[in-house]
Amino acid sequence: MAVCVAVIAKENYPLYIRSVPTENELKFHYMVHTSLDVVDEKISAMGKALVDQRELYLGLLYPTEDYKVYGYVTNSRVKFVMVVDSSNTALRDNEIRSMFRKLHSSYTDVMCNPFYNPGDCIQSRAFDSMVTSMMIQVC
Amino acid sequence: MSVPDYMQCAEDHQTLLVVVQPVGIISEENFFRIYKRISSVSQISVRDSQRVLYIRYRHHYPPENNEWGDFQTHRKVVGLITITDCFSAKDWPQTFEKFHVQKEIYGSTLYDSRLFVFGLQGEITEQPRTDVAFYPNYEDCETVEKRIEDFIESLFIVLESKRLDRATDKSGDKIPLLCVPFEKKDFVGLDTDSSVLLGLKRHYKKRCQGRMRKHVGDLCLQAGMLQDSLVHYHMSVELLRSVNDFLWLGAALEGLCSASVIYHYPAGTGGKTGARRCQGSSLPAEAANRHRPGAQEVLIDPGALTTNGINPDTSAEIGRAKNCLSPEDIIDKYKEAISYYSKYKNAGVIELEACVKAVRVLAIQKRSMEASEFLQNAVYINLRQLSEEEKIQRYSILSELYELIGFHRKSAFFKRVAAMQCVAPSISEPGWRACYKLLLETLPGYSLSLDPKDFNKGTHRGWAAVQMRLLHELVYASRRMGNPALSVRHLSFLLQTMLDFLSDQEKKDVTQSLENYTSKCPGTMELITLPDGLVLPPVPFTKLPIVRRVKLLNLPASLRPQKIKSLLNQNVSTKSPFIYSPIIAHNRGEERNKKIDFQWVQGDVCEVQLMVYNPMPFELRVENMGLLTSGVEFESLPAALSLPAESGLYPVTLVGVPQTTGTITVNGYHTTVFGVFSDCLLDNLPGIKTSGSTVEVIPALPRLQISTSLPRSAHSLQPSSGDEISTNVSVQLYNGETQQLVIKLENIGMEPLEKLEVTSKILTTKEKLYGDFLSWKLEETVAQFPLQPGKVATFIVNIKVKLDFSCQENLLQDLSDDGISVSGFPLCSPFRQVVRPRAESKPVNPPEGSKPGDPSHVKNKASLRHGDVSEMGTPACVLRASAQPPLRKTLHTLEAILNFKYSGGPGHVEGYYRNLSLGLHVEVEPSVFFTRVSTLPATSTRQCHLLLDVFNSTEHELTVSARSNEELVLHAGECQRMAIQVDKFNFESFPASPGEKGQFASSEQLEEERQEARGLEINSKLDVRWRIPSLKRTGEASVEGLLNQLVLEHLQLAPLQWDVLVDGQPCDCEAAACRVGDPVRLEVRLTNRSPRSVGPFALTVVPFQDHQNGVHNYDLHNAVSFVGSSTFYLDAVQPLGQSACLGALLFLYTGDFFLHIRFHEDSRSKELPPSWFCLPSVHVRALEAQA
């Protein structure tokens, strides 16, 4: 269902980005990159809210003709961006939310790896397979 | 209307549109000069009122846009200014005609027009005309501004009259229907008067009213009556909403928004115009005041409101700021307006412009999210087929707007799209320059700087894929622009910074194209400055290859300069009275960190080792790789290298020659890779290991090269005590051989060699070495100094090997079972303890004679004695050894180092010298061995025979000689006995110097020393030499090592010297003659040389006859008779004393008689060694009595 999943560091560089192989990868790079503007904007708007009340899910960042871009931000300002096909109407907000939550927990697992340096690209196989499962599902 | 004006902003609604156009031939420069002056008059305060008029100038305006003038009056061209050149009166009519033609184009909407004529002089100019102004030239036209002001005032008069005319239109029911161009055909044939349906008619009327209200609102806004316009817009919205006239409803709403924006944001929303408006802007409160008069004007004419059928209720709201929309409402209304516009395909431009205006407002309100929604919408507004230029414009403006709301990434994205549009394949003349410029502008959006220094901080973190794409595009654009230097720079940057992200194939492709570019334009280290001021810093290839470690190498040991240690320590110069102070020590430590504590020498090749790594998947050719240094003039000798693909760490040595002295710092290195020159500074390299990069260069020193007469050896000496040997020579010598080593010293440096010192060091060896191993005379060589460069001096060293000639222990063991006692093994041998007692148990005591009960002894001794006797006088007696011992051929090696300390030139003045070491490796083959050493008493007690069993361990025939006597020939592996007659030694005379060394040396050492000295003495007397005739080699053999205490004792003159005198003649070796019947006087004399008194002794003379067949006949009572007693008594003899006793013998028969003088058992002092009682045996030949 997801066509592209990206994890972006606090400093706005990609830690992980993967898209369906059939499509032009660069297109998604551009898409995720530009979506960061919206993410930044949403985060700065949200900044005043109390930390514990903060909603991590940012919702739809922006729709394009073919895709919808969703965002999610952790408390440590690591961003998850997911691009889904607009034609897939089965996906509701709730599904997207749960997908992000899954992504978040998997990311937490990656961070728990003592051999992982925060800030490095994510090369975890477990994370990879989880993302793969999210991309194949329902499609 | 098809051409959108992306620059529009909300406050443009209050402006009057004036078109300024050239007519005829007029240079662009002149036109724009005037245009600029005209457009400076953009704001006019109208006389007699506080209203302000805003003018918008355009030099180009599509007439079809003008057709929308009724819809929104600010789109209507109300003024035309024409600028023209005219130099002669003849042309004037023509010019004027052109002006009229120009007027026709916008004729329907123009309020007024002006013609500015430049260059014309004469009578025509005299005519006063309002619509034409004459100026002699472009410089002399101060009144242009004034003219424009007048012109604008005239425009205002028309506008005001129109406004009043429309607002107070008394035409009642007959309000004309205002239409937009595409509506016109819809209303054709619609008879509004005779419409059948009353409802339709009312509907139509309302529509007319609503549209007119909106129009009046526009006019009010333009005329500077903001509050009035708000009222009108509100009414219009009400009216139009009721009749679902959506397009105009949208326009009314937008008007409302515009007016509100103008009210709220007097500084303007369009960035560019903002500055211009500043002068007119003031606080909102003030602005409200300013506009109030306009509102009052409406109040003056209340009938205008009522007569038009407008709800009088609205008048209650007049003058209240409530009419004005709140900032939030503005956005809502904009949204609404845009949603109405979007219902009409033909109103796309209006919708687009509304979006842009809304975004500008939102940007001011800092509501980026909503602004982005408007922009998102604007992106999807589909206008008719746009030209490429329009597309570029559209994308650029989108990019600008995104930038405005802080969406830098989005902005960069659109800018890039615009750039790509510039060079779209459909364009016949691609604008590479524009494309490149736009691409450069996108760099910040992709957080990419073109300074490679920003990438030195650890791993690159960014959107590599996107950035790489952008760099590729920059490269391509710059290439197409025809600026290869620029594309080389960009491509180098791409390769340097994105190396980690390039795939193998991409790496190949990029380097391939880089090489193609650099073949035309090599990459340099210079800054590239672009026309717009952007500076592209140079890109050094610090990753091609990657340098991991930089190490300055010391000079090779033979060239390393050393400081002559002076008594004045350098610490003295630190001006501290303390020998040691922690502060000074600390400082020195710091200095040491920076500076490497070795020196380089001026004029000598110095090396720096780099550990490099090739990250590329193919072979990397690095050319012209050299050092970058500072501090000292340095001639770098560049190297070219070729690194294999994905090489591991690879050592590369860069060399150079310092030309002056001082402190040199290695700052970095330069390379040429793929045709790009790079200067890589060490400071900028990440993750580099360096052990300091500063070193001192000392003045030049000479260089010495050594060549020897001996072959070089591959065998290197064990590096003991840190000596590094430059040359090794080896030689094979037989033990005892002497060889001359000729050393040629060549000065291969540039400085004269002035000083030379030679020392030698023998590496510790287990072997005991006798004599001087190496000896030389330096004086002859030094006489040739100073040695100029290129000159050669010779130096001769004598190598003499003299190892132990005693046989090895295993050999000894084999031979020791032999009857003869064996001696001559090394003193330190553990075997000694075993052998000693045996040697003592079988004391060699030849003078004592053998006891009859010891047959083996008897046999051996007898045969010896026999030979001895038979060949009396010959020094050597030969005994072929019965057994050939299986000798292992063991090689001994001797190693020594010759050190040449030399100096000269300026370096010598500074107190430096160089040390060159020559390693000498000598393999010593055994030549001869002395397997056994023993002594035999000679006939004289003053002499003795030294018996040496000589074993030839070589594979050649060998001759041995001693004391220049005849030679003994030994075949290979043969062992022969050699007897040398030697005078006994009086050792007491020389070694006794215990006083000197007694304090230091233990008695054992003393004893050893003494023994050595004795050995030396003996050896010099013996002078044993060997010769191998087949090899023509000669040498000495030394017995020093094999003389033991026992042998030495035998060789020593006994302290008790016994002399036997027969007939007063000393009888030692020769037979004394006497006559039968005559008594023979026999005197035994004792001289005591020992330090103590000896005696008394009793001696018995026993005569016997030797039958020469092993039988001694002692039964001679009938043949010999004693005169007196046969026993002598000697009194005790004091040291240095002498004593004698006399007797006589009478021989009764002729014959050879021997006298054996024997001590009485009890009289011999047990404490004295037996060799002290060595009396010569007396041989008396009794002859026939002479008758």
mmCIF file of N, CA, C and O in Angstrom, chain B residues 529-592:
data_model
loop_
_atom_site.group_PDB
_atom_site.id
_atom_site.type_symbol
_atom_site.label_atom_id
_atom_site.label_comp_id
_atom_site.label_asym_id
_atom_site.label_seq_id
_atom_site.Cartn_x
_atom_site.Cartn_y
_atom_site.Cartn_z
ATOM 1 N N THR B 529 34.907 32.642 -10.301
ATOM 2 C CA THR B 529 33.897 33.613 -9.903
ATOM 3 C C THR B 529 32.891 33.746 -11.038
ATOM 4 O O THR B 529 33.265 33.983 -12.188
ATOM 5 N N LEU B 530 31.655 33.535 -10.688
ATOM 6 C CA LEU B 530 30.611 33.627 -11.696
ATOM 7 C C LEU B 530 30.233 35.095 -11.887
ATOM 8 O O LEU B 530 30.481 35.921 -11.006
ATOM 9 N N PRO B 531 29.641 35.415 -13.036
ATOM 10 C CA PRO B 531 29.282 36.815 -13.298
ATOM 11 C C PRO B 531 28.391 37.402 -12.212
ATOM 12 O O PRO B 531 28.493 38.576 -11.891
ATOM 13 N N ASP B 532 27.540 36.567 -11.622
ATOM 14 C CA ASP B 532 26.653 37.128 -10.605
ATOM 15 C C ASP B 532 27.298 37.141 -9.219
ATOM 16 O O ASP B 532 26.614 37.301 -8.205
ATOM 17 N N GLY B 533 28.585 36.950 -9.178
ATOM 18 C CA GLY B 533 29.277 37.127 -7.905
ATOM 19 C C GLY B 533 29.480 35.868 -7.106
ATOM 20 O O GLY B 533 30.205 35.868 -6.119
ATOM 21 N N LEU B 534 28.853 34.776 -7.510
ATOM 22 C CA LEU B 534 29.045 33.533 -6.768
ATOM 23 C C LEU B 534 30.460 33.011 -6.996
ATOM 24 O O LEU B 534 30.944 33.006 -8.120
ATOM 25 N N VAL B 535 31.077 32.628 -5.922
ATOM 26 C CA VAL B 535 32.466 32.159 -6.020
ATOM 27 C C VAL B 535 32.478 30.655 -5.809
ATOM 28 O O VAL B 535 31.942 30.154 -4.822
ATOM 29 N N LEU B 536 33.082 29.955 -6.752
ATOM 30 C CA LEU B 536 33.198 28.504 -6.612
ATOM 31 C C LEU B 536 34.600 28.188 -6.110
ATOM 32 O O LEU B 536 35.577 28.370 -6.824
ATOM 33 N N PRO B 537 34.703 27.750 -4.877
ATOM 34 C CA PRO B 537 36.030 27.427 -4.368
ATOM 35 C C PRO B 537 36.590 26.188 -5.059
ATOM 36 O O PRO B 537 35.825 25.371 -5.588
ATOM 37 N N PRO B 538 37.910 26.055 -5.062
ATOM 38 C CA PRO B 538 38.498 24.892 -5.720
ATOM 39 C C PRO B 538 38.161 23.606 -4.974
ATOM 40 O O PRO B 538 37.864 23.623 -3.782
ATOM 41 N N VAL B 539 38.182 22.533 -5.714
ATOM 42 C CA VAL B 539 37.839 21.230 -5.129
ATOM 43 C C VAL B 539 39.064 20.338 -5.172
ATOM 44 O O VAL B 539 39.379 19.756 -6.202
ATOM 45 N N PRO B 540 39.807 20.249 -4.083
ATOM 46 C CA PRO B 540 40.924 19.304 -4.092
ATOM 47 C C PRO B 540 40.419 17.878 -3.880
ATOM 48 O O PRO B 540 39.529 17.643 -3.051
ATOM 49 N N PHE B 541 40.963 16.976 -4.634
ATOM 50 C CA PHE B 541 40.549 15.567 -4.530
ATOM 51 C C PHE B 541 41.233 14.930 -3.333
ATOM 52 O O PHE B 541 42.233 14.245 -3.460
ATOM 53 N N THR B 542 40.678 15.143 -2.173
ATOM 54 C CA THR B 542 41.309 14.535 -1.005
ATOM 55 C C THR B 542 40.914 13.080 -0.851
ATOM 56 O O THR B 542 41.452 12.371 -0.029
ATOM 57 N N LYS B 543 39.967 12.648 -1.655
ATOM 58 C CA LYS B 543 39.543 11.247 -1.543
ATOM 59 C C LYS B 543 40.064 10.403 -2.694
ATOM 60 O O LYS B 543 39.728 9.236 -2.797
ATOM 61 N N LEU B 544 40.779 11.025 -3.571
ATOM 62 C CA LEU B 544 41.316 10.280 -4.716
ATOM 63 C C LEU B 544 42.804 10.512 -4.795
ATOM 64 O O LEU B 544 43.232 11.426 -5.465
ATOM 65 N N PRO B 545 43.609 9.805 -4.222
ATOM 66 C CA PRO B 545 43.290 8.721 -3.300
ATOM 67 C C PRO B 545 43.088 9.254 -1.887
ATOM 68 O O PRO B 545 43.461 10.390 -1.601
ATOM 69 N N ILE B 546 42.540 8.429 -1.035
ATOM 70 C CA ILE B 546 42.373 8.799 0.365
ATOM 71 C C ILE B 546 43.717 8.612 1.056
ATOM 72 O O ILE B 546 44.350 7.573 0.901
ATOM 73 N N VAL B 547 44.125 9.618 1.775
ATOM 74 C CA VAL B 547 45.395 9.500 2.512
ATOM 75 C C VAL B 547 45.062 9.238 3.964
ATOM 76 O O VAL B 547 44.286 9.970 4.574
ATOM 77 N N ARG B 548 45.614 8.180 4.473
ATOM 78 C CA ARG B 548 45.300 7.812 5.848
ATOM 79 C C ARG B 548 46.377 8.274 6.819
ATOM 80 O O ARG B 548 46.093 8.599 7.947
ATOM 81 N N ARG B 549 47.610 8.247 6.373
ATOM 82 C CA ARG B 549 48.665 8.581 7.305
ATOM 83 C C ARG B 549 49.788 9.289 6.574
ATOM 84 O O ARG B 549 50.112 8.948 5.442
ATOM 85 N N VAL B 550 50.360 10.238 7.231
ATOM 86 C CA VAL B 550 51.501 10.954 6.656
ATOM 87 C C VAL B 550 52.644 10.848 7.647
ATOM 88 O O VAL B 550 52.466 11.123 8.831
ATOM 89 N N LYS B 551 53.750 10.416 7.153
ATOM 90 C CA LYS B 551 54.875 10.233 8.053
ATOM 91 C C LYS B 551 56.135 10.750 7.375
ATOM 92 O O LYS B 551 56.468 10.332 6.268
ATOM 93 N N LEU B 552 56.791 11.644 8.066
ATOM 94 C CA LEU B 552 58.061 12.139 7.539
ATOM 95 C C LEU B 552 59.123 11.117 7.893
ATOM 96 O O LEU B 552 59.197 10.674 9.032
ATOM 97 N N LEU B 553 59.911 10.752 6.912
ATOM 98 C CA LEU B 553 60.890 9.712 7.166
ATOM 99 C C LEU B 553 62.251 10.323 7.476
ATOM 100 O O LEU B 553 62.639 11.330 6.892
ATOM 101 N N ASN B 554 62.901 9.670 8.378
ATOM 102 C CA ASN B 554 64.265 10.058 8.681
ATOM 103 C C ASN B 554 65.144 9.667 7.503
ATOM 104 O O ASN B 554 64.782 8.821 6.692
ATOM 105 N N LEU B 555 66.279 10.281 7.436
ATOM 106 C CA LEU B 555 67.210 9.890 6.384
ATOM 107 C C LEU B 555 67.703 8.480 6.673
ATOM 108 O O LEU B 555 67.674 8.038 7.822
ATOM 109 N N PRO B 556 68.155 7.760 5.674
ATOM 110 C CA PRO B 556 68.715 6.448 5.952
ATOM 111 C C PRO B 556 69.900 6.572 6.913
ATOM 112 O O PRO B 556 70.582 7.602 6.937
ATOM 113 N N ALA B 557 70.111 5.535 7.665
ATOM 114 C CA ALA B 557 71.070 5.600 8.770
ATOM 115 C C ALA B 557 72.418 6.147 8.330
ATOM 116 O O ALA B 557 73.080 6.891 9.056
ATOM 117 N N SER B 558 72.804 5.802 7.116
ATOM 118 C CA SER B 558 74.136 6.210 6.695
ATOM 119 C C SER B 558 74.207 7.694 6.387
ATOM 120 O O SER B 558 75.283 8.262 6.321
ATOM 121 N N LEU B 559 73.031 8.310 6.184
ATOM 122 C CA LEU B 559 73.045 9.722 5.836
ATOM 123 C C LEU B 559 72.538 10.595 6.968
ATOM 124 O O LEU B 559 72.475 11.802 6.855
ATOM 125 N N ARG B 560 72.129 9.958 8.040
ATOM 126 C CA ARG B 560 71.526 10.683 9.149
ATOM 127 C C ARG B 560 72.574 11.584 9.796
ATOM 128 O O ARG B 560 73.658 11.124 10.144
ATOM 129 N N PRO B 561 72.273 12.830 9.927
ATOM 130 C CA PRO B 561 73.271 13.688 10.570
ATOM 131 C C PRO B 561 73.225 13.516 12.086
ATOM 132 O O PRO B 561 72.167 13.284 12.657
ATOM 133 N N GLN B 562 74.395 13.607 12.688
ATOM 134 C CA GLN B 562 74.446 13.528 14.139
ATOM 135 C C GLN B 562 75.201 14.720 14.660
ATOM 136 O O GLN B 562 76.118 15.226 14.022
ATOM 137 N N LYS B 563 74.777 15.112 15.804
ATOM 138 C CA LYS B 563 75.361 16.311 16.382
ATOM 139 C C LYS B 563 76.550 15.892 17.225
ATOM 140 O O LYS B 563 76.480 14.943 18.005
ATOM 141 N N ILE B 564 77.617 16.601 17.022
ATOM 142 C CA ILE B 564 78.769 16.353 17.886
ATOM 143 C C ILE B 564 78.419 16.901 19.248
ATOM 144 O O ILE B 564 78.039 18.065 19.392
ATOM 145 N N LYS B 565 78.494 16.048 20.222
ATOM 146 C CA LYS B 565 78.050 16.466 21.555
ATOM 147 C C LYS B 565 79.079 17.413 22.137
ATOM 148 O O LYS B 565 80.256 17.090 22.282
ATOM 149 N N SER B 566 78.622 18.563 22.420
ATOM 150 C CA SER B 566 79.542 19.529 23.004
ATOM 151 C C SER B 566 79.350 19.532 24.503
ATOM 152 O O SER B 566 78.311 19.145 25.019
ATOM 153 N N LEU B 567 80.357 19.961 25.160
ATOM 154 C CA LEU B 567 80.295 19.997 26.611
ATOM 155 C C LEU B 567 79.252 20.997 27.072
ATOM 156 O O LEU B 567 78.568 20.810 28.053
ATOM 157 N N LEU B 568 79.171 22.072 26.305
ATOM 158 C CA LEU B 568 78.164 23.065 26.660
ATOM 159 C C LEU B 568 76.814 22.516 26.228
ATOM 160 O O LEU B 568 76.503 22.449 25.053
ATOM 161 N N ASN B 569 76.052 22.127 27.188
ATOM 162 C CA ASN B 569 74.740 21.598 26.844
ATOM 163 C C ASN B 569 73.877 22.742 26.331
ATOM 164 O O ASN B 569 74.020 23.875 26.742
ATOM 165 N N GLN B 570 72.993 22.380 25.443
ATOM 166 C CA GLN B 570 72.174 23.435 24.850
ATOM 167 C C GLN B 570 71.188 24.015 25.839
ATOM 168 O O GLN B 570 70.667 25.095 25.648
ATOM 169 N N ASN B 571 70.927 23.266 26.866
ATOM 170 C CA ASN B 571 69.988 23.774 27.864
ATOM 171 C C ASN B 571 70.492 25.051 28.505
ATOM 172 O O ASN B 571 69.732 25.838 29.036
ATOM 173 N N VAL B 572 71.777 25.219 28.450
ATOM 174 C CA VAL B 572 72.352 26.408 29.054
ATOM 175 C C VAL B 572 71.783 27.643 28.401
ATOM 176 O O VAL B 572 71.547 28.664 29.039
ATOM 177 N N SER B 573 71.502 27.516 27.130
ATOM 178 C CA SER B 573 71.030 28.677 26.401
ATOM 179 C C SER B 573 69.613 29.069 26.793
ATOM 180 O O SER B 573 69.118 30.095 26.353
ATOM 181 N N THR B 574 68.923 28.253 27.545
ATOM 182 C CA THR B 574 67.576 28.636 27.957
ATOM 183 C C THR B 574 67.592 29.637 29.089
ATOM 184 O O THR B 574 66.570 30.009 29.616
ATOM 185 N N LYS B 575 68.785 30.051 29.454
ATOM 186 C CA LYS B 575 68.949 31.127 30.429
ATOM 187 C C LYS B 575 68.377 30.793 31.790
ATOM 188 O O LYS B 575 67.932 31.655 32.517
ATOM 189 N N SER B 576 68.307 29.572 32.085
ATOM 190 C CA SER B 576 67.833 29.212 33.413
ATOM 191 C C SER B 576 69.024 28.812 34.263
ATOM 192 O O SER B 576 69.916 28.112 33.791
ATOM 193 N N PRO B 577 69.048 29.260 35.477
ATOM 194 C CA PRO B 577 70.168 28.862 36.338
ATOM 195 C C PRO B 577 70.029 27.423 36.809
ATOM 196 O O PRO B 577 70.957 26.859 37.373
ATOM 197 N N PHE B 578 68.864 26.827 36.579
ATOM 198 C CA PHE B 578 68.648 25.482 37.081
ATOM 199 C C PHE B 578 69.044 24.451 36.033
ATOM 200 O O PHE B 578 68.807 24.636 34.838
ATOM 201 N N ILE B 579 69.578 23.402 36.524
ATOM 202 C CA ILE B 579 69.914 22.314 35.613
ATOM 203 C C ILE B 579 68.641 21.688 35.104
ATOM 204 O O ILE B 579 68.480 21.398 33.938
ATOM 205 N N TYR B 580 67.713 21.511 36.013
ATOM 206 C CA TYR B 580 66.433 20.958 35.600
ATOM 207 C C TYR B 580 65.325 21.804 36.189
ATOM 208 O O TYR B 580 65.355 22.165 37.362
ATOM 209 N N SER B 581 64.408 22.170 35.405
ATOM 210 C CA SER B 581 63.222 22.833 35.919
ATOM 211 C C SER B 581 62.023 22.213 35.234
ATOM 212 O O SER B 581 62.035 21.991 34.019
ATOM 213 N N PRO B 582 60.981 21.914 35.967
ATOM 214 C CA PRO B 582 59.821 21.262 35.347
ATOM 215 C C PRO B 582 59.190 22.122 34.273
ATOM 216 O O PRO B 582 58.617 21.621 33.316
ATOM 217 N N ILE B 583 59.335 23.430 34.414
ATOM 218 C CA ILE B 583 58.710 24.325 33.429
ATOM 219 C C ILE B 583 59.408 24.168 32.095
ATOM 220 O O ILE B 583 58.794 24.016 31.050
ATOM 221 N N ILE B 584 60.719 24.187 32.148
ATOM 222 C CA ILE B 584 61.486 24.053 30.915
ATOM 223 C C ILE B 584 61.235 22.694 30.287
ATOM 224 O O ILE B 584 61.000 22.586 29.090
ATOM 225 N N ALA B 585 61.232 21.698 31.143
ATOM 226 C CA ALA B 585 61.018 20.353 30.629
ATOM 227 C C ALA B 585 59.678 20.271 29.931
ATOM 228 O O ALA B 585 59.540 19.678 28.870
ATOM 229 N N HIS B 586 58.713 20.917 30.512
ATOM 230 C CA HIS B 586 57.371 20.896 29.931
ATOM 231 C C HIS B 586 57.370 21.567 28.565
ATOM 232 O O HIS B 586 56.835 21.067 27.598
ATOM 233 N N ASN B 587 58.021 22.714 28.519
ATOM 234 C CA ASN B 587 58.067 23.432 27.255
ATOM 235 C C ASN B 587 58.726 22.610 26.167
ATOM 236 O O ASN B 587 58.274 22.582 25.041
ATOM 237 N N ARG B 588 59.779 21.995 26.578
ATOM 238 C CA ARG B 588 60.492 21.208 25.572
ATOM 239 C C ARG B 588 59.619 20.080 25.054
ATOM 240 O O ARG B 588 59.619 19.760 23.899
ATOM 241 N N GLY B 589 58.855 19.516 25.993
ATOM 242 C CA GLY B 589 57.954 18.432 25.597
ATOM 243 C C GLY B 589 56.955 18.898 24.555
ATOM 244 O O GLY B 589 56.692 18.208 23.580
ATOM 245 N N GLU B 590 56.471 20.105 24.754
ATOM 246 C CA GLU B 590 55.483 20.619 23.800
ATOM 247 C C GLU B 590 56.093 20.817 22.432
ATOM 248 O O GLU B 590 55.502 20.497 21.419
ATOM 249 N N GLU B 591 57.275 21.386 22.472
ATOM 250 C CA GLU B 591 57.945 21.612 21.196
ATOM 251 C C GLU B 591 58.152 20.312 20.443
ATOM 252 O O GLU B 591 57.981 20.227 19.251
ATOM 253 N N ARG B 592 58.466 19.349 21.237
ATOM 254 C CA ARG B 592 58.770 18.066 20.618
ATOM 255 C C ARG B 592 57.548 17.497 19.908
ATOM 256 O O ARG B 592 57.648 16.835 18.917
#
